[in-house]
Amino acid sequence: MENSRPSSKRFLDIVSDLRTIIKEEGAVIGDKLPSERVLADRLQVGRSTIREALRSLELLGLIETRRGEGTFLADYKKHQLVEILSTFIMQNPQSLKSVDDTRRIHEKAAIECISNDPELRTLPVWESFLGKLKGIDLIIREELLQEIVVVSGNRLSLKIWFLLKQYSRVPYHEAMAEDEKEIATNLLKEMMNGNSHLAIMWYTDWLDIVIGERRGEHEC
Amino acid sequence: MENSRPSSKRFLDIVSDLRTIIKEEGAVIGDKLPSERVLADRLQVGRSTIREALRSLELLGLIETRRGEGTFLADYKKHQLVEILSTFIMQNPQSLKSVDDTRRIHEKAAIECISNDPELRTLPVWESFLGKLKGIDLIIREELLQEIVVVSGNRLSLKIWFLLKQYSRVPYHEAMAEDEKEIATNLLKEMMNGNSHLAIMWYTDWLDIVIGERRGEHEC
DNA sequence: TAAAGGATAGTGGTCTGACCACTTTAGAAT
DNA sequence: ATTCTAAAGTGGTCAGACCACTATCCTTTA
């Protein structure tokens, strides 16, 4: 910790020092870190400076603080940085199309993933969906798509998908129409048979109907 | 800004409020934000709370502060947060796999997008790459992949890809080996011919070689 | 003795006011 | 009109004081 020079941003040095401390103490996820007051004393800075560094790390999802208890090494897997970034970046209306495109990328990938995995594509949940699609039950669009993305097993992809869903133009919360049910049924069947290519085709058809998009449009 | 409830983490609310302010004022990259003291007064909180929020955003690279001048909206594209994150996360068990999988999802989507677009797949840049691949030039892996993701035209996807790239196990910064060049050449050719399916296959082969992954592994 | 209860210390969350170092600006002296 | 200087404004930091909450220990009670 060689911060002899006044580097104009002490709290950045603190962030670095904290990493060193965590490393030295061999702290593992869930472990408790020294209290703010102790850290301030040990690093010879004010408590507020320590806090600025800690709050930064908290927003990054690297630590977790519980009032009255202390500060703990967090489980990074939550990927909450994506959320923060998104709230700042996604307010650009012009990027709505890229949001839709990206969401579609993840849905396609999930369908493909399941189609190519003998275990996943034979899960009973798909039969269950087929049954519901035959009947007169109301099925919300996102029920099926969410199940697909969840089952595919990629947690980060799921997280991103959830995020994008919020900003999407596609009315996910509505129920499927009759002709949609038919297409969804075909999608499921091909997926269960392992025909990823056909499943993707039905998926594309489905979205075309929902959004009423022009086929020839430049789409990626 | 309906934070009437004392949500136990005011500084998180402030982060949200700051976004609102930025939005309302239509601030663009490089614009100056209100001073810390003004913000504290306007949001009815102490200056230290404002600072905790601002420092967090600074570590994320969303704002930039200059002593004596003020706080400014930063250019997100610098991605400086990733450096800090990576030093903390580095080797994380199965979280890394989902990062790799997700990155691959976006690369595949980009390849497919370009293959299916007559304009994009005939761009001169691909011929240029083919030429370089024939010669003895050193070609860094990410040069090609980045170009592909960029050209695909989905800015959000590109942003996510940039983020994931930094966490990846794949040595993006290294140069391609000879056998890799051959595969990359095939990939490009099929892409330029519009055979997205074959292009994807070559892409998969390529990554298998680079990572040395077992073929049979459960992958999505 | 064992369970229930309450006082206490420790922790994060916040505010205030005070400096410091630096930059910009406006006004005074030339 | 130019130059120089003082003042105002800004981020950077610190110290001390509360508050709200949690865990712990110890007394009280059944």
Coordinates of C-alpha atoms (C1' of nucleotides) in Angstrom, one line a residue:
Chain A
M1 CA 0.0 0.0 0.0
E2 CA 2.3 2.7 -1.2
N3 CA 0.1 5.7 -1.2
S4 CA 2.7 8.1 -0.1
R5 CA 1.9 10.5 -2.9
P6 CA -1.4 12.4 -2.6
S7 CA -2.9 10.8 -5.7
S8 CA -5.8 13.3 -5.9
K9 CA -8.3 10.5 -5.4
R10 CA -7.6 8.7 -2.1
F11 CA -10.8 6.7 -2.3
L12 CA -9.5 5.0 -5.3
D13 CA -6.4 4.0 -3.4
I14 CA -8.7 2.7 -0.7
V15 CA -10.5 0.5 -3.1
S16 CA -7.1 -1.0 -4.1
D17 CA -6.1 -1.3 -0.4
L18 CA -9.3 -3.1 0.4
R19 CA -8.6 -5.6 -2.2
T20 CA -5.2 -6.2 -0.7
I21 CA -6.7 -6.6 2.8
I22 CA -9.2 -9.1 1.5
K23 CA -6.5 -11.0 -0.2
E24 CA -4.2 -11.0 2.8
E25 CA -6.9 -12.2 5.1
G26 CA -7.9 -14.9 2.6
A27 CA -11.5 -13.8 2.9
V28 CA -14.0 -16.0 1.2
I29 CA -17.5 -15.2 0.0
G30 CA -19.7 -14.5 2.9
D31 CA -16.9 -13.6 5.3
K32 CA -17.1 -10.5 7.4
L33 CA -14.7 -7.6 6.7
P34 CA -13.4 -5.3 9.4
S35 CA -15.8 -2.6 10.4
E36 CA -15.6 0.8 8.8
R37 CA -14.1 2.3 11.9
V38 CA -11.4 -0.3 12.1
L39 CA -10.6 0.1 8.5
A40 CA -10.4 3.9 8.8
D41 CA -8.0 3.5 11.7
R42 CA -5.9 0.9 10.0
L43 CA -5.6 2.7 6.7
Q44 CA -5.2 6.1 8.4
V45 CA -8.0 7.8 6.7
G46 CA -11.4 9.2 7.7
R47 CA -14.4 7.0 7.9
S48 CA -16.2 8.8 5.2
T49 CA -13.4 8.0 2.8
I50 CA -13.6 4.4 3.7
R51 CA -17.3 4.6 3.2
E52 CA -17.0 6.1 -0.3
A53 CA -14.9 3.2 -1.3
L54 CA -17.1 0.6 0.3
R55 CA -20.3 2.1 -1.2
S56 CA -18.6 1.9 -4.6
L57 CA -17.8 -1.8 -4.2
E58 CA -21.4 -2.3 -2.9
L59 CA -22.9 -0.8 -6.1
L60 CA -20.6 -3.1 -8.1
G61 CA -22.0 -6.0 -6.1
L62 CA -18.7 -7.0 -4.7
I63 CA -19.6 -6.5 -1.0
E64 CA -22.8 -6.6 0.9
T65 CA -23.6 -4.5 3.9
R66 CA -26.1 -5.3 6.6
R67 CA -27.0 -2.5 9.1
G68 CA -26.1 -3.5 12.6
E69 CA -24.1 -6.5 11.5
G70 CA -21.3 -5.5 9.3
T71 CA -19.8 -5.7 5.8
F72 CA -19.4 -9.0 4.0
L73 CA -17.9 -10.3 0.9
A74 CA -20.7 -10.8 -1.5
D75 CA -21.6 -13.4 -4.0
Y76 CA -20.6 -11.8 -7.3
K77 CA -22.8 -14.0 -9.3
K78 CA -25.7 -11.7 -9.0
H79 CA -24.3 -9.6 -11.9
Q80 CA -26.0 -6.5 -10.6
L81 CA -23.6 -4.4 -12.5
V82 CA -25.7 -5.1 -15.6
E83 CA -28.7 -3.5 -13.9
I84 CA -26.9 -0.4 -13.0
L85 CA -25.4 0.1 -16.4
S86 CA -28.7 -0.6 -18.1
T87 CA -30.6 2.0 -16.2
F88 CA -28.2 4.6 -17.4
I89 CA -27.7 3.4 -20.9
M90 CA -31.1 2.2 -21.9
Q91 CA -32.9 5.4 -21.6
N92 CA -32.1 6.1 -25.2
P93 CA -35.3 5.5 -27.2
Q94 CA -33.4 4.9 -30.4
S95 CA -31.8 1.8 -28.9
L96 CA -35.2 0.1 -28.4
K97 CA -34.7 -1.9 -31.5
S98 CA -31.4 -3.2 -30.3
V99 CA -33.0 -4.1 -27.0
D100 CA -35.5 -6.2 -28.9
D101 CA -32.9 -7.8 -31.1
T102 CA -30.7 -8.7 -28.2
R103 CA -33.6 -10.2 -26.2
R104 CA -34.4 -12.3 -29.3
I105 CA -30.8 -13.4 -29.5
H106 CA -31.0 -14.8 -26.0
E107 CA -34.3 -16.5 -26.6
K108 CA -33.1 -18.1 -29.8
A109 CA -30.0 -19.3 -28.0
A110 CA -32.0 -20.8 -25.2
I111 CA -34.3 -22.6 -27.7
E112 CA -31.3 -24.0 -29.5
C113 CA -29.6 -25.0 -26.3
I114 CA -32.6 -27.0 -25.1
S115 CA -33.2 -28.5 -28.5
N116 CA -29.6 -29.9 -28.6
D117 CA -29.7 -31.3 -25.1
P118 CA -31.5 -34.7 -24.8
E119 CA -32.2 -34.2 -21.1
L120 CA -33.5 -30.7 -21.3
R121 CA -35.7 -31.2 -24.3
T122 CA -37.5 -34.1 -22.7
L123 CA -38.4 -32.4 -19.5
P124 CA -42.0 -33.0 -18.5
V125 CA -42.6 -29.3 -18.3
W126 CA -42.9 -29.1 -22.1
E127 CA -45.6 -31.8 -22.2
S128 CA -47.4 -29.7 -19.6
F129 CA -47.2 -26.7 -21.9
L130 CA -48.5 -28.6 -24.8
G131 CA -51.5 -29.7 -22.8
K132 CA -52.3 -26.2 -21.8
L133 CA -51.9 -25.0 -25.4
K134 CA -54.5 -27.5 -26.6
G135 CA -57.0 -26.4 -24.1
I136 CA -58.8 -23.1 -23.7
D137 CA -56.6 -21.9 -20.9
L138 CA -55.1 -18.5 -21.1
I139 CA -51.4 -18.6 -21.5
I140 CA -49.3 -15.5 -21.1
R141 CA -46.6 -15.2 -23.6
E142 CA -43.8 -14.7 -21.2
E143 CA -44.7 -17.8 -19.3
L144 CA -43.4 -20.0 -22.1
L145 CA -40.5 -17.9 -23.0
Q146 CA -39.4 -17.5 -19.5
E147 CA -39.5 -21.2 -18.9
I148 CA -37.3 -21.7 -21.9
V149 CA -34.7 -19.2 -20.9
V150 CA -34.7 -20.5 -17.3
V151 CA -34.4 -24.2 -18.3
S152 CA -31.5 -23.4 -20.7
G153 CA -29.5 -23.0 -17.5
N154 CA -27.4 -19.9 -18.3
R155 CA -27.9 -17.7 -15.3
L156 CA -26.3 -14.6 -16.8
S157 CA -28.3 -15.0 -19.9
L158 CA -31.4 -15.2 -17.8
K159 CA -30.5 -12.1 -15.9
I160 CA -30.0 -10.2 -19.1
W161 CA -33.2 -11.5 -20.5
F162 CA -35.2 -10.4 -17.5
L163 CA -33.7 -7.0 -17.8
L164 CA -34.4 -6.6 -21.5
K165 CA -38.0 -7.9 -21.1
Q166 CA -38.8 -4.8 -19.1
Y167 CA -37.8 -2.5 -21.9
S168 CA -39.2 -4.5 -24.7
R169 CA -41.9 -3.4 -27.1
V170 CA -43.3 -6.9 -27.3
P171 CA -46.4 -7.2 -25.1
Y172 CA -45.1 -10.1 -23.0
H173 CA -47.8 -9.7 -20.4
E174 CA -50.7 -10.5 -22.8
A175 CA -52.2 -13.8 -23.4
M176 CA -51.6 -15.7 -26.7
A177 CA -54.2 -15.6 -29.5
E178 CA -55.4 -18.9 -31.0
D179 CA -53.1 -18.8 -34.0
E180 CA -50.2 -18.1 -31.7
K181 CA -51.0 -21.2 -29.7
E182 CA -50.7 -23.2 -32.8
I183 CA -47.3 -21.8 -33.6
A184 CA -46.1 -22.2 -30.1
T185 CA -47.2 -25.8 -30.2
N186 CA -45.1 -26.4 -33.3
L187 CA -42.2 -24.7 -31.7
L188 CA -42.4 -26.9 -28.6
K189 CA -42.8 -30.1 -30.6
E190 CA -39.8 -29.4 -32.8
M191 CA -37.8 -28.4 -29.8
M192 CA -38.7 -31.7 -28.0
N193 CA -37.7 -33.6 -31.1
G194 CA -34.3 -31.9 -31.2
N195 CA -34.9 -30.0 -34.4
S196 CA -33.4 -26.8 -33.3
H197 CA -33.5 -25.4 -36.8
L198 CA -37.3 -25.8 -37.2
A199 CA -37.9 -24.7 -33.7
I200 CA -36.1 -21.5 -34.4
M201 CA -38.2 -21.0 -37.5
W202 CA -41.4 -21.3 -35.6
Y203 CA -40.1 -19.0 -33.1
T204 CA -39.4 -16.4 -35.7
D205 CA -42.8 -16.8 -37.2
W206 CA -44.3 -16.4 -33.8
L207 CA -42.6 -13.1 -33.1
D208 CA -43.4 -11.8 -36.6
I209 CA -47.1 -12.3 -35.8
V210 CA -46.9 -10.7 -32.4
I211 CA -45.0 -7.7 -33.5
G212 CA -46.5 -7.5 -36.9
E213 CA -43.1 -6.8 -38.3
R214 CA -42.4 -6.5 -42.0
R215 CA -40.5 -9.6 -43.1
G216 CA -38.1 -7.9 -45.3
E217 CA -36.9 -5.5 -42.7
H218 CA -33.3 -5.4 -41.9
E219 CA -33.1 -7.6 -38.8
C220 CA -30.3 -9.1 -36.8
Chain B
M1 CA -38.9 10.3 -7.0
E2 CA -41.2 8.5 -4.5
N3 CA -38.7 7.6 -1.8
S4 CA -41.0 8.4 1.0
R5 CA -40.2 5.1 2.7
P6 CA -36.9 5.0 4.5
S7 CA -35.4 2.3 2.4
S8 CA -32.5 1.6 4.6
K9 CA -30.1 2.6 1.8
R10 CA -30.6 6.1 0.9
F11 CA -27.5 6.3 -1.2
L12 CA -29.1 3.8 -3.6
D13 CA -32.1 6.0 -3.9
I14 CA -29.8 8.8 -4.7
V15 CA -28.2 6.9 -7.5
S16 CA -31.7 6.5 -8.9
D17 CA -32.5 10.1 -8.4
L18 CA -29.3 11.2 -10.1
R19 CA -30.4 9.2 -13.1
T20 CA -33.7 11.0 -13.1
I21 CA -32.0 14.4 -12.9
I22 CA -29.7 13.6 -15.7
K23 CA -32.7 12.5 -17.7
E24 CA -34.7 15.6 -17.0
E25 CA -31.9 17.9 -17.8
G26 CA -31.2 16.1 -21.0
A27 CA -27.5 15.9 -20.0
V28 CA -25.3 14.6 -22.7
I29 CA -21.8 13.1 -22.4
G30 CA -19.4 15.7 -21.3
D31 CA -22.1 17.9 -19.7
K32 CA -21.6 19.3 -16.2
L33 CA -23.8 18.0 -13.4
P34 CA -24.9 20.2 -10.5
S35 CA -22.4 20.5 -7.7
E36 CA -22.4 18.2 -4.8
R37 CA -23.7 20.9 -2.5
V38 CA -26.5 21.8 -4.9
L39 CA -27.5 18.2 -5.3
A40 CA -27.5 17.7 -1.5
D41 CA -29.8 20.7 -1.1
R42 CA -32.1 19.7 -3.9
L43 CA -32.5 16.1 -2.8
Q44 CA -32.6 17.0 0.8
V45 CA -29.8 14.8 2.0
G46 CA -26.3 15.4 3.4
R47 CA -23.4 16.0 1.1
S48 CA -21.7 12.8 2.3
T49 CA -24.7 10.8 1.0
I50 CA -24.5 12.5 -2.3
R51 CA -20.8 11.8 -2.4
E52 CA -21.2 8.1 -1.8
A53 CA -23.6 7.9 -4.7
L54 CA -21.3 9.9 -6.9
R55 CA -18.2 7.9 -6.0
S56 CA -20.1 4.7 -6.9
L57 CA -21.0 6.1 -10.3
E58 CA -17.4 7.2 -10.8
L59 CA -16.1 3.8 -10.1
L60 CA -18.5 2.5 -12.6
G61 CA -17.1 5.0 -15.1
L62 CA -20.5 6.7 -15.6
I63 CA -19.3 10.1 -14.3
E64 CA -16.0 11.9 -14.2
T65 CA -15.0 14.3 -11.5
R66 CA -12.3 17.0 -11.7
R67 CA -11.2 18.8 -8.5
G68 CA -12.0 22.4 -8.6
E69 CA -14.1 22.1 -11.7
G70 CA -17.0 19.8 -11.1
T71 CA -18.7 16.5 -12.0
F72 CA -19.3 15.6 -15.6
L73 CA -21.2 12.9 -17.5
A74 CA -18.5 10.5 -18.7
D75 CA -18.2 8.5 -21.8
Y76 CA -19.4 5.0 -20.9
K77 CA -17.3 3.4 -23.6
K78 CA -14.2 3.5 -21.5
H79 CA -15.3 0.4 -19.6
Q80 CA -12.9 1.1 -16.8
L81 CA -15.1 -0.6 -14.3
V82 CA -14.1 -3.9 -15.7
E83 CA -10.5 -3.6 -14.6
I84 CA -11.6 -3.3 -11.0
L85 CA -14.1 -6.0 -11.3
S86 CA -11.7 -8.4 -12.8
T87 CA -9.2 -8.0 -10.1
F88 CA -11.8 -9.0 -7.6
I89 CA -13.5 -11.7 -9.4
M90 CA -10.9 -13.3 -11.6
Q91 CA -11.2 -17.0 -11.0
N92 CA -14.8 -17.8 -10.1
P93 CA -16.0 -21.3 -10.5
Q94 CA -19.2 -21.7 -12.6
S95 CA -19.9 -18.0 -13.0
L96 CA -17.1 -17.9 -15.6
K97 CA -18.8 -20.6 -17.6
S98 CA -22.0 -18.6 -18.0
V99 CA -20.0 -15.6 -19.0
D100 CA -18.3 -17.6 -21.7
D101 CA -21.5 -19.1 -22.8
T102 CA -23.2 -15.7 -23.0
R103 CA -20.4 -14.2 -24.9
R104 CA -20.6 -17.0 -27.4
I105 CA -24.3 -16.5 -27.8
H106 CA -23.7 -12.9 -28.9
E107 CA -20.9 -13.9 -31.2
K108 CA -22.9 -16.5 -32.9
A109 CA -25.8 -14.1 -33.3
A110 CA -23.6 -11.6 -34.9
I111 CA -22.2 -14.2 -37.4
E112 CA -25.7 -15.3 -38.2
C113 CA -26.9 -11.7 -38.6
I114 CA -24.1 -10.9 -41.1
S115 CA -24.5 -14.1 -43.0
N116 CA -28.1 -13.3 -43.6
D117 CA -27.6 -9.8 -44.7
P118 CA -26.5 -9.4 -48.3
E119 CA -25.1 -5.9 -47.7
L120 CA -23.2 -6.8 -44.5
R121 CA -21.7 -10.0 -45.7
T122 CA -20.2 -8.4 -48.8
L123 CA -18.4 -5.7 -47.0
P124 CA -14.8 -5.2 -48.2
V125 CA -13.5 -5.6 -44.6
W126 CA -14.0 -9.3 -44.9
E127 CA -11.9 -9.6 -48.0
S128 CA -9.3 -7.6 -46.2
F129 CA -9.3 -10.1 -43.3
L130 CA -9.0 -13.0 -45.8
G131 CA -5.9 -11.4 -47.2
K132 CA -4.3 -11.0 -43.8
L133 CA -5.2 -14.5 -42.9
K134 CA -3.4 -15.8 -46.0
G135 CA -0.2 -14.0 -45.2
I136 CA 2.1 -14.3 -42.3
D137 CA 0.7 -11.3 -40.4
L138 CA -0.1 -11.6 -36.8
I139 CA -3.8 -11.5 -36.2
I140 CA -5.1 -11.1 -32.7
R141 CA -8.2 -13.1 -32.1
E142 CA -10.4 -10.3 -30.9
E143 CA -9.7 -8.2 -34.0
L144 CA -11.8 -10.5 -36.1
L145 CA -14.5 -11.2 -33.5
Q146 CA -14.8 -7.6 -32.6
E147 CA -15.2 -6.6 -36.2
I148 CA -18.0 -9.1 -36.5
V149 CA -19.9 -8.0 -33.5
V150 CA -19.4 -4.4 -34.5
V151 CA -20.6 -4.8 -38.0
S152 CA -23.7 -6.8 -36.9
G153 CA -25.0 -3.4 -35.9
N154 CA -26.5 -4.2 -32.6
R155 CA -25.0 -1.6 -30.2
L156 CA -26.4 -3.1 -27.1
S157 CA -25.1 -6.5 -28.0
L158 CA -21.8 -5.0 -28.7
K159 CA -21.7 -3.3 -25.3
I160 CA -22.5 -6.6 -23.5
W161 CA -19.9 -8.4 -25.6
F162 CA -17.3 -5.9 -24.6
L163 CA -18.1 -6.4 -21.0
L164 CA -18.0 -10.1 -21.2
K165 CA -14.9 -10.2 -23.2
Q166 CA -12.9 -8.9 -20.2
Y167 CA -14.1 -11.7 -18.0
S168 CA -13.5 -14.4 -20.5
R169 CA -11.2 -17.3 -20.2
V170 CA -10.6 -17.2 -23.9
P171 CA -7.2 -15.5 -24.6
Y172 CA -8.6 -12.8 -26.8
H173 CA -5.4 -10.8 -26.8
E174 CA -3.3 -13.5 -28.3
A175 CA -2.5 -14.1 -31.9
M176 CA -4.0 -16.9 -33.9
A177 CA -2.1 -20.1 -34.6
E178 CA -1.8 -21.4 -38.1
D179 CA -4.5 -23.9 -37.9
E180 CA -6.8 -21.3 -36.4
K181 CA -6.2 -19.1 -39.4
E182 CA -7.4 -21.8 -41.6
I183 CA -10.6 -22.2 -39.7
A184 CA -11.2 -18.5 -39.5
T185 CA -10.8 -18.3 -43.2
N186 CA -13.5 -21.0 -43.7
L187 CA -15.7 -19.1 -41.3
L188 CA -15.3 -15.9 -43.2
K189 CA -15.9 -17.5 -46.6
E190 CA -19.1 -19.2 -45.5
M191 CA -20.3 -16.1 -43.9
M192 CA -19.6 -14.1 -47.1
N193 CA -21.5 -16.7 -49.0
G194 CA -24.5 -16.5 -46.7
N195 CA -24.2 -20.0 -45.3
S196 CA -24.8 -19.0 -41.7
H197 CA -25.1 -22.6 -40.7
L198 CA -21.7 -23.6 -41.9
A199 CA -20.2 -20.3 -40.6
I200 CA -21.5 -21.2 -37.2
M201 CA -20.0 -24.6 -37.4
W202 CA -16.6 -23.3 -38.2
Y203 CA -17.0 -20.8 -35.4
T204 CA -17.7 -23.6 -33.0
D205 CA -14.7 -25.6 -34.2
W206 CA -12.6 -22.6 -33.7
L207 CA -13.5 -22.0 -30.1
D208 CA -13.1 -25.7 -29.4
I209 CA -9.6 -25.5 -30.5
V210 CA -8.8 -22.3 -28.6
I211 CA -10.3 -23.4 -25.4
G212 CA -9.5 -27.1 -25.8
E213 CA -12.9 -28.0 -24.6
R214 CA -14.2 -31.5 -24.5
R215 CA -16.8 -31.9 -27.3
G216 CA -19.3 -33.9 -25.3
E217 CA -19.6 -31.4 -22.6
H218 CA -22.9 -30.0 -21.7
E219 CA -22.9 -26.7 -23.5
C220 CA -25.4 -24.1 -24.3
Chain C
dT1 C1' -31.8 -25.0 35.9
dA2 C1' -33.6 -23.3 31.8
dA3 C1' -36.1 -19.9 29.4
dA4 C1' -37.5 -15.1 28.7
dG5 C1' -36.5 -10.5 29.0
dG6 C1' -33.8 -6.3 28.8
dA7 C1' -29.5 -3.4 29.0
dT8 C1' -25.3 -2.7 26.3
dA9 C1' -21.9 -2.6 22.9
dG10 C1' -20.9 -2.8 18.1
dT11 C1' -22.2 -1.8 13.4
dG12 C1' -23.7 0.6 9.3
dG13 C1' -26.4 5.1 7.8
dT14 C1' -26.6 9.9 7.9
dC15 C1' -25.8 14.7 8.9
dT16 C1' -23.1 18.8 10.0
dG17 C1' -19.5 21.8 9.8
dA18 C1' -15.0 22.6 9.1
dC19 C1' -10.7 22.6 6.5
dC20 C1' -7.7 21.8 2.2
dA21 C1' -6.3 22.0 -2.8
dC22 C1' -7.5 23.3 -7.0
dT23 C1' -9.9 26.0 -10.9
dT24 C1' -12.5 29.6 -12.6
dT25 C1' -13.9 34.1 -12.5
dA26 C1' -14.3 38.9 -11.6
dG27 C1' -12.4 42.9 -10.2
dA28 C1' -8.5 45.9 -9.2
dA29 C1' -4.1 47.8 -10.3
dT30 C1' -1.1 48.8 -13.9
Chain D
dA1 C1' -6.5 47.0 -22.7
dT2 C1' -3.6 44.0 -20.2
dT3 C1' -1.9 41.8 -16.2
dC4 C1' -2.3 40.5 -11.6
dT5 C1' -4.7 39.3 -7.5
dA6 C1' -8.4 38.2 -4.5
dA7 C1' -12.7 35.9 -4.1
dA8 C1' -15.9 32.4 -5.1
dG9 C1' -17.0 27.8 -6.4
dT10 C1' -15.8 22.9 -6.5
dG11 C1' -14.3 18.4 -5.3
dG12 C1' -11.4 15.8 -1.4
dT13 C1' -11.1 14.8 3.4
dC14 C1' -11.7 14.7 8.2
dA15 C1' -13.8 14.7 12.9
dG16 C1' -17.6 14.1 15.7
dA17 C1' -22.1 13.5 16.6
dC18 C1' -26.5 11.2 16.3
dC19 C1' -29.8 7.4 14.6
dA20 C1' -31.4 2.6 13.6
dC21 C1' -30.5 -1.9 13.9
dT22 C1' -28.3 -6.4 15.4
dA23 C1' -26.0 -9.5 18.4
dT24 C1' -24.6 -10.5 22.8
dC25 C1' -24.3 -11.0 27.5
dC26 C1' -26.5 -10.8 31.9
dT27 C1' -30.3 -10.3 34.8
dT28 C1' -34.8 -11.7 35.9
dT29 C1' -38.3 -15.0 35.9
dA30 C1' -40.9 -19.4 35.6

